[in-house]
XYZ file of C-alpha atoms in Angstrom:
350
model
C -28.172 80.643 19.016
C -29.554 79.457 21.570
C -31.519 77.148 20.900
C -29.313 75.078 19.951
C -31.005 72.579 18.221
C -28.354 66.576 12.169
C -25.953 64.337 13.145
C -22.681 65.962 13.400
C -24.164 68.821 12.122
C -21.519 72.463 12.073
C -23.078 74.720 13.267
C -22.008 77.606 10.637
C -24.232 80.037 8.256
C -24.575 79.584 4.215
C -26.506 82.509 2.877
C -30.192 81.922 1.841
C -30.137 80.108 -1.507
C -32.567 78.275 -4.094
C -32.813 75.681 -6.023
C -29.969 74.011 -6.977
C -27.824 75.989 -5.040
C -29.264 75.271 -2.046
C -28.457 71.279 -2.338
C -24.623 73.037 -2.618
C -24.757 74.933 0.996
C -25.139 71.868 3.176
C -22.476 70.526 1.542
C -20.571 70.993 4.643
C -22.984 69.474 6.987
C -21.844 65.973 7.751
C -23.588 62.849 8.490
C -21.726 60.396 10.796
C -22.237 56.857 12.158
C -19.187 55.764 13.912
C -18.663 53.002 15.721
C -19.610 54.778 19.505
C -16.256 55.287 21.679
C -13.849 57.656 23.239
C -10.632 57.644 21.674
C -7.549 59.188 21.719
C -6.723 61.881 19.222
C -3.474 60.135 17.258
C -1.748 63.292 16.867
C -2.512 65.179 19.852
C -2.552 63.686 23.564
C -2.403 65.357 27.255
C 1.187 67.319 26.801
C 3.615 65.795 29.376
C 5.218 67.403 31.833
C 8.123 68.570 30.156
C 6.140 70.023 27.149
C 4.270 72.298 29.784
C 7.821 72.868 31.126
C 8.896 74.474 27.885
C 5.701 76.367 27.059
C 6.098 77.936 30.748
C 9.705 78.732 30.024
C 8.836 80.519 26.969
C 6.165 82.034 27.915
C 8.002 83.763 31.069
C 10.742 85.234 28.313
C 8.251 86.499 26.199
C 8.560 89.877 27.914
C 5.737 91.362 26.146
C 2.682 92.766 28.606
C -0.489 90.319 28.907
C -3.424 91.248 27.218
C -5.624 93.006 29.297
C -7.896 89.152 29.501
C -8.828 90.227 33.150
C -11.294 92.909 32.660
C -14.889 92.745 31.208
C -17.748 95.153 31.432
C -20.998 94.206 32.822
C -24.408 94.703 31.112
C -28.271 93.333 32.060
C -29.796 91.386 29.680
C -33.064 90.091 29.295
C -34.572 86.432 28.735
C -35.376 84.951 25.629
C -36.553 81.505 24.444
C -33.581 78.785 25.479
C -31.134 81.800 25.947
C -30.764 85.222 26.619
C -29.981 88.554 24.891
C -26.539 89.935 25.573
C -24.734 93.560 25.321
C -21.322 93.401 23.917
C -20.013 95.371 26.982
C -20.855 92.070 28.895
C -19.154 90.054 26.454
C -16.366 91.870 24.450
C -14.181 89.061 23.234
C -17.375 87.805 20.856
C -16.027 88.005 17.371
C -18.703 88.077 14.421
C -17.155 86.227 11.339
C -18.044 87.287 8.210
C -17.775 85.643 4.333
C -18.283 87.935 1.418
C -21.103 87.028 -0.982
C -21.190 87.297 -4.588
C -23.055 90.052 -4.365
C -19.295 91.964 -2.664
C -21.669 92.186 0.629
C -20.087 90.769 4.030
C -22.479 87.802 5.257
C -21.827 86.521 9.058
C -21.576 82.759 9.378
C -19.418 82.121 12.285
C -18.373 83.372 15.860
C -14.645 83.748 17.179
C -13.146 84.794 20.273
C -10.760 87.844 20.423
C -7.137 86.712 22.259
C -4.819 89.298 21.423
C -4.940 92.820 19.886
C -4.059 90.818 16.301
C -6.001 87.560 16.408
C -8.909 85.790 16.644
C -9.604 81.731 17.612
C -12.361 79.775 15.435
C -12.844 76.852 14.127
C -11.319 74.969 11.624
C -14.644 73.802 10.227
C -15.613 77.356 9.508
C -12.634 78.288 7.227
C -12.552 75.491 5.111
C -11.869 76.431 1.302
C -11.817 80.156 2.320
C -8.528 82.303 1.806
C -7.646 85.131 4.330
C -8.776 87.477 1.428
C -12.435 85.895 1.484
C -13.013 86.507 5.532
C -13.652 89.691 7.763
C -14.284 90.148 11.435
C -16.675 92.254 13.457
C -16.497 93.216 17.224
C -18.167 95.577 19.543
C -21.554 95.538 18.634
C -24.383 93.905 19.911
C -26.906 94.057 17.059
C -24.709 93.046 13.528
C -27.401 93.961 11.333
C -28.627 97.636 13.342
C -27.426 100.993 12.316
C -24.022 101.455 13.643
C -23.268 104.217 16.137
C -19.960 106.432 16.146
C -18.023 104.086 18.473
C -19.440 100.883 16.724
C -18.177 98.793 15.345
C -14.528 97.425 14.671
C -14.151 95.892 11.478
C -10.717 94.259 10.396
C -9.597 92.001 7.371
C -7.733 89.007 8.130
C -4.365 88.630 6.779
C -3.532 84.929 7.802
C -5.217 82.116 8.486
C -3.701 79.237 10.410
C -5.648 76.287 10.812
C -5.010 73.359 12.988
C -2.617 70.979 11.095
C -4.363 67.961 11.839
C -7.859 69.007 11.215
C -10.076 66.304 10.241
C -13.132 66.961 8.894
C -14.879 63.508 9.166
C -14.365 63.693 12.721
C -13.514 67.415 13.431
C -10.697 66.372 15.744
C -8.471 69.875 16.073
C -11.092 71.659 15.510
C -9.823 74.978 15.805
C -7.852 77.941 13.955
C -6.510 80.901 14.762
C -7.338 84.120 12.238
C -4.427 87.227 12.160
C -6.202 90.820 11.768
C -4.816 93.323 9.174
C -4.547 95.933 11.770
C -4.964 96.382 16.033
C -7.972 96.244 17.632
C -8.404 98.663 19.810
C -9.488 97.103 23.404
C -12.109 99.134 25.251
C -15.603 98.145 27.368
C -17.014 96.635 23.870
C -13.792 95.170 22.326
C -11.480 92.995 24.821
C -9.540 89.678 24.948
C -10.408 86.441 27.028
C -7.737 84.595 28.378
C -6.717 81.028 28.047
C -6.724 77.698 29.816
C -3.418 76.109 31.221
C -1.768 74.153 28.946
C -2.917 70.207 29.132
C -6.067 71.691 31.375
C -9.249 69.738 31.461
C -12.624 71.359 32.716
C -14.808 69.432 35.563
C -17.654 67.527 34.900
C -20.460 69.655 36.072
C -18.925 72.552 35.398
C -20.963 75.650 34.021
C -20.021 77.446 31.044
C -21.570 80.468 28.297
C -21.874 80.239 25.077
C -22.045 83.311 23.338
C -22.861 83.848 19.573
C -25.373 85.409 17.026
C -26.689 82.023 15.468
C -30.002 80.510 15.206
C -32.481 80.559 17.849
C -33.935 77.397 16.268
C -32.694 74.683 14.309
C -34.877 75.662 11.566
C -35.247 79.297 12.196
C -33.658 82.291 11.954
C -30.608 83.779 12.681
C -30.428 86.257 15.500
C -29.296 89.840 14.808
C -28.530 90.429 18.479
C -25.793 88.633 20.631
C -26.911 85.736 22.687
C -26.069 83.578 25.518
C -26.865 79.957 27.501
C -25.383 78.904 30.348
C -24.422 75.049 29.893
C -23.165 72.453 32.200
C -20.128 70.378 30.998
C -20.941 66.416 30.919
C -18.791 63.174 30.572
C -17.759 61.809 27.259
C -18.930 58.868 27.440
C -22.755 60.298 28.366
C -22.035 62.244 25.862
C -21.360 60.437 22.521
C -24.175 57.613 23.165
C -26.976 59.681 21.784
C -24.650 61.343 18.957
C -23.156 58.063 17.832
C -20.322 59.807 17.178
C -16.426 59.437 18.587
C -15.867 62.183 20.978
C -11.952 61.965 21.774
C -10.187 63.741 24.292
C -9.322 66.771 22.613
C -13.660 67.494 22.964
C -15.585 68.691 25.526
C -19.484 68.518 25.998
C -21.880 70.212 27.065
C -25.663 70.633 27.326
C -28.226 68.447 27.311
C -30.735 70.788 28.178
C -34.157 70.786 26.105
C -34.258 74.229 23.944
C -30.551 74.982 25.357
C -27.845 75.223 23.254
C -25.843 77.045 20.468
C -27.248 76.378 17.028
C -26.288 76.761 13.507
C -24.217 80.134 12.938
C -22.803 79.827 16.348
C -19.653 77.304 14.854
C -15.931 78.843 16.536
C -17.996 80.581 19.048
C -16.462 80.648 22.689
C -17.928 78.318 25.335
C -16.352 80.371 28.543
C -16.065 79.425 32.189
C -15.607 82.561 34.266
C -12.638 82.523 36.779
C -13.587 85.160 39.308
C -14.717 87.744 36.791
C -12.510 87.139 33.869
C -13.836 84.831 30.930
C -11.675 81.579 30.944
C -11.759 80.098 26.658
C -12.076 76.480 27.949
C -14.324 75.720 24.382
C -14.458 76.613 20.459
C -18.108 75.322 19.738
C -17.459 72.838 17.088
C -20.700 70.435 16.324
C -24.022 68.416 17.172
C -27.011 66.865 16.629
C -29.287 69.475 15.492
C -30.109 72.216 18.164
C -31.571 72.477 21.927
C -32.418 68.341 22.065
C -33.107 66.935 25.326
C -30.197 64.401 26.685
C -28.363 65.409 23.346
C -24.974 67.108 23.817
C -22.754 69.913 21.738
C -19.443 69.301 21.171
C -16.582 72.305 21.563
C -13.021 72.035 21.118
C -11.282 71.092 24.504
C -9.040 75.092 24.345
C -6.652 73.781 27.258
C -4.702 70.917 24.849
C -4.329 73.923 22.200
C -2.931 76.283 24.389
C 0.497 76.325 22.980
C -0.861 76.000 19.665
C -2.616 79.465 20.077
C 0.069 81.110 21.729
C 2.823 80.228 19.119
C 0.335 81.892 15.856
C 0.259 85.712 18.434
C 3.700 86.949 18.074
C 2.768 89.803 15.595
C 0.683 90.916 18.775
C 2.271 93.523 20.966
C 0.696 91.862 24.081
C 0.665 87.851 24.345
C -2.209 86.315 25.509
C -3.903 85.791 29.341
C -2.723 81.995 29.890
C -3.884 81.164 34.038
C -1.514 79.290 35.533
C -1.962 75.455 36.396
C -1.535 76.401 40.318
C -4.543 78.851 39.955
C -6.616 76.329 38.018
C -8.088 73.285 40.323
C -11.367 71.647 39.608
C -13.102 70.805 42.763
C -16.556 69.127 43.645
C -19.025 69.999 40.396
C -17.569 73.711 39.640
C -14.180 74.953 38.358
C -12.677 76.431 41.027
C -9.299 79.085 41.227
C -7.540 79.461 44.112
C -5.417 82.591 43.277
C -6.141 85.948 42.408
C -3.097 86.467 39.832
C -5.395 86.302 36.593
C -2.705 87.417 34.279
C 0.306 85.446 36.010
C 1.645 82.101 34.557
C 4.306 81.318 36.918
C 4.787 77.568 38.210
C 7.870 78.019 40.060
């Protein structure tokens, strides 16, 4: 990752190819020249009132425990070019995805973030023409390609995958999917959930956020073995689609802008997290750009908070349902998120 550096470029992994097979693995890499403009998403706008209403009603009879959402480790990590290397234990809701090659060996192309015991969110962009048969997932390491230890790492097969009905790959609106694991995870200090936006939330301008993945450190370079972060302010829409010439609508968020800061390509369904207190808040799905790390040019994520119900509804295989923060706790103040309760896991608005 991380330096994040095409227009609307995904930023996902094809395996290294030749000849005419390599013409084949962009095939997915899109060029757009829209007609600049925020729009509205026609099938999905701000949930009113009374759609929050229900989702908190269900959501307080769903008398299964929260995922533990609250809790992460804490690790030092060390600089490197645009971003900085990262130990799981800091960061133990970063999901590796991983295609199988024709060769039977597991290749990773994608990141996820772990929200329940049984699933996974992504992007849409990185499953498309792949059955659940074709995908695994990897957490708890920190190096994906390094000799793994006794306690490392936790590999599962996914069993469904449940993409975002309206996903539209021209424009990636709904970008986001949610994969179910053939068996539990098992949460510990290198494998644990992070929890999830309100329902219709929007994050501040200004805001800072992490993204967290194992893709390029260039545009044109190589992948990184070794888990990465950048810290990345949020910035308007409107700033934000000028030098993509691209429609950013309101289910997107940006963020960057920051010469040889960004995520790059193999960082696609990665998390872009905003920290409430301690606890990592999935406010982003990191969706697309305009190639990686560009000064005054901005990456696009999925905007988490208008798919919260969305998520929740795809966990109920889980024995825990996911972290959701409740509106009351969630108030965006000045340039910074800001929470004004201490009741991570609680969801109550009466």
């Amino acid at each position: 990752m991380i330096v994040f550096t095409t227009i609307a470029s995904v930023w996902l992994f094809a395996p290294p190819v030749t000849g005419v097979a390599a013409h084949v693995a962009d095939s997915n890499v899109n060029s757009i020249n829209a007609k600049v403009g925020t729009t509205k998403d026609p099938h999905l706008e701000r949930p009113k009132h009374d759609d929050i209403r229900r989702l908190i009603a269900l959501y307080n009879e769903d008398r299964r425990p929260v995922c533990p959402c609250g809790l992460i480790g804490h690790s030092r990590t060390r600089r490197v070019i645009g971003g900085t290397l990262a130990d799981i234990e800091a960061y133990p809701y970063a999901v590796s995805i991983r295609k199988f090659l024709s060769n039977g060996q597991p290749y990773p192309y994608c990141g996820g973030t772990v929200i329940t015991e049984r699933h996974v969110v992504t992007a849409s962009h990185c499953l498309l023409n792949k059955q659940s048969q074709d995908v695994t997932i990897e957490v708890g390491r920190t190096n994906i390609t390094g000799p793994e230890k006794p306690s490392d790492p936790l590999i599962r097969r996914v069993v469904r995958i449940e993409r975002h009905e309206h996903y539209d790959q021209p424009s990636y609106n709904n970008d986001i999917a949610v994969l179910t694991l053939d068996a539990p995870l098992l949460f510990g200090r290198t494998s644990r959930p992070a929890c999830l936006p309100p329902y219709g939330s929007d994050v501040q301008d200004g805001t800072s956020g992490e993204v967290v993945g194992w893709g390029r450190i260039a545009f044109k370079g190589k992948k990184s073995d070794t888990l990465q972060n950048v810290t990345l302010p949020v910035v308007n829409r409107t700033e934000c689609q000028r030098p993509l010439r691209h429609r950013i609508s309101t289910n997107m968020l940006c963020a960057g802008g920051l010469e040889e800061r960004d995520a790059c390509v193999g960082d696609s369904g990665g998390p872009f997290i905003v920290k409430y207190q301690s606890a990592p808040l999935l406010v982003g799905v990191v969706s697309f750009g305009k190639k990686c790390g560009l000064a005054n040019v901005y990456g696009v994520y999925t905007r988490v908070g208008l798919y919260t119900r969305f998520i929740y509804e795809q966990t109920k295989e889980a024995s825990c349902k996911p972290g959701i923060l409740s509106m009351r706790d969630y108030r965006a103040v000045g340039n910074e998120a800001t929470w004004i309760s201490n009741k991570v896991n609680q969801w109550n608005h009466s």
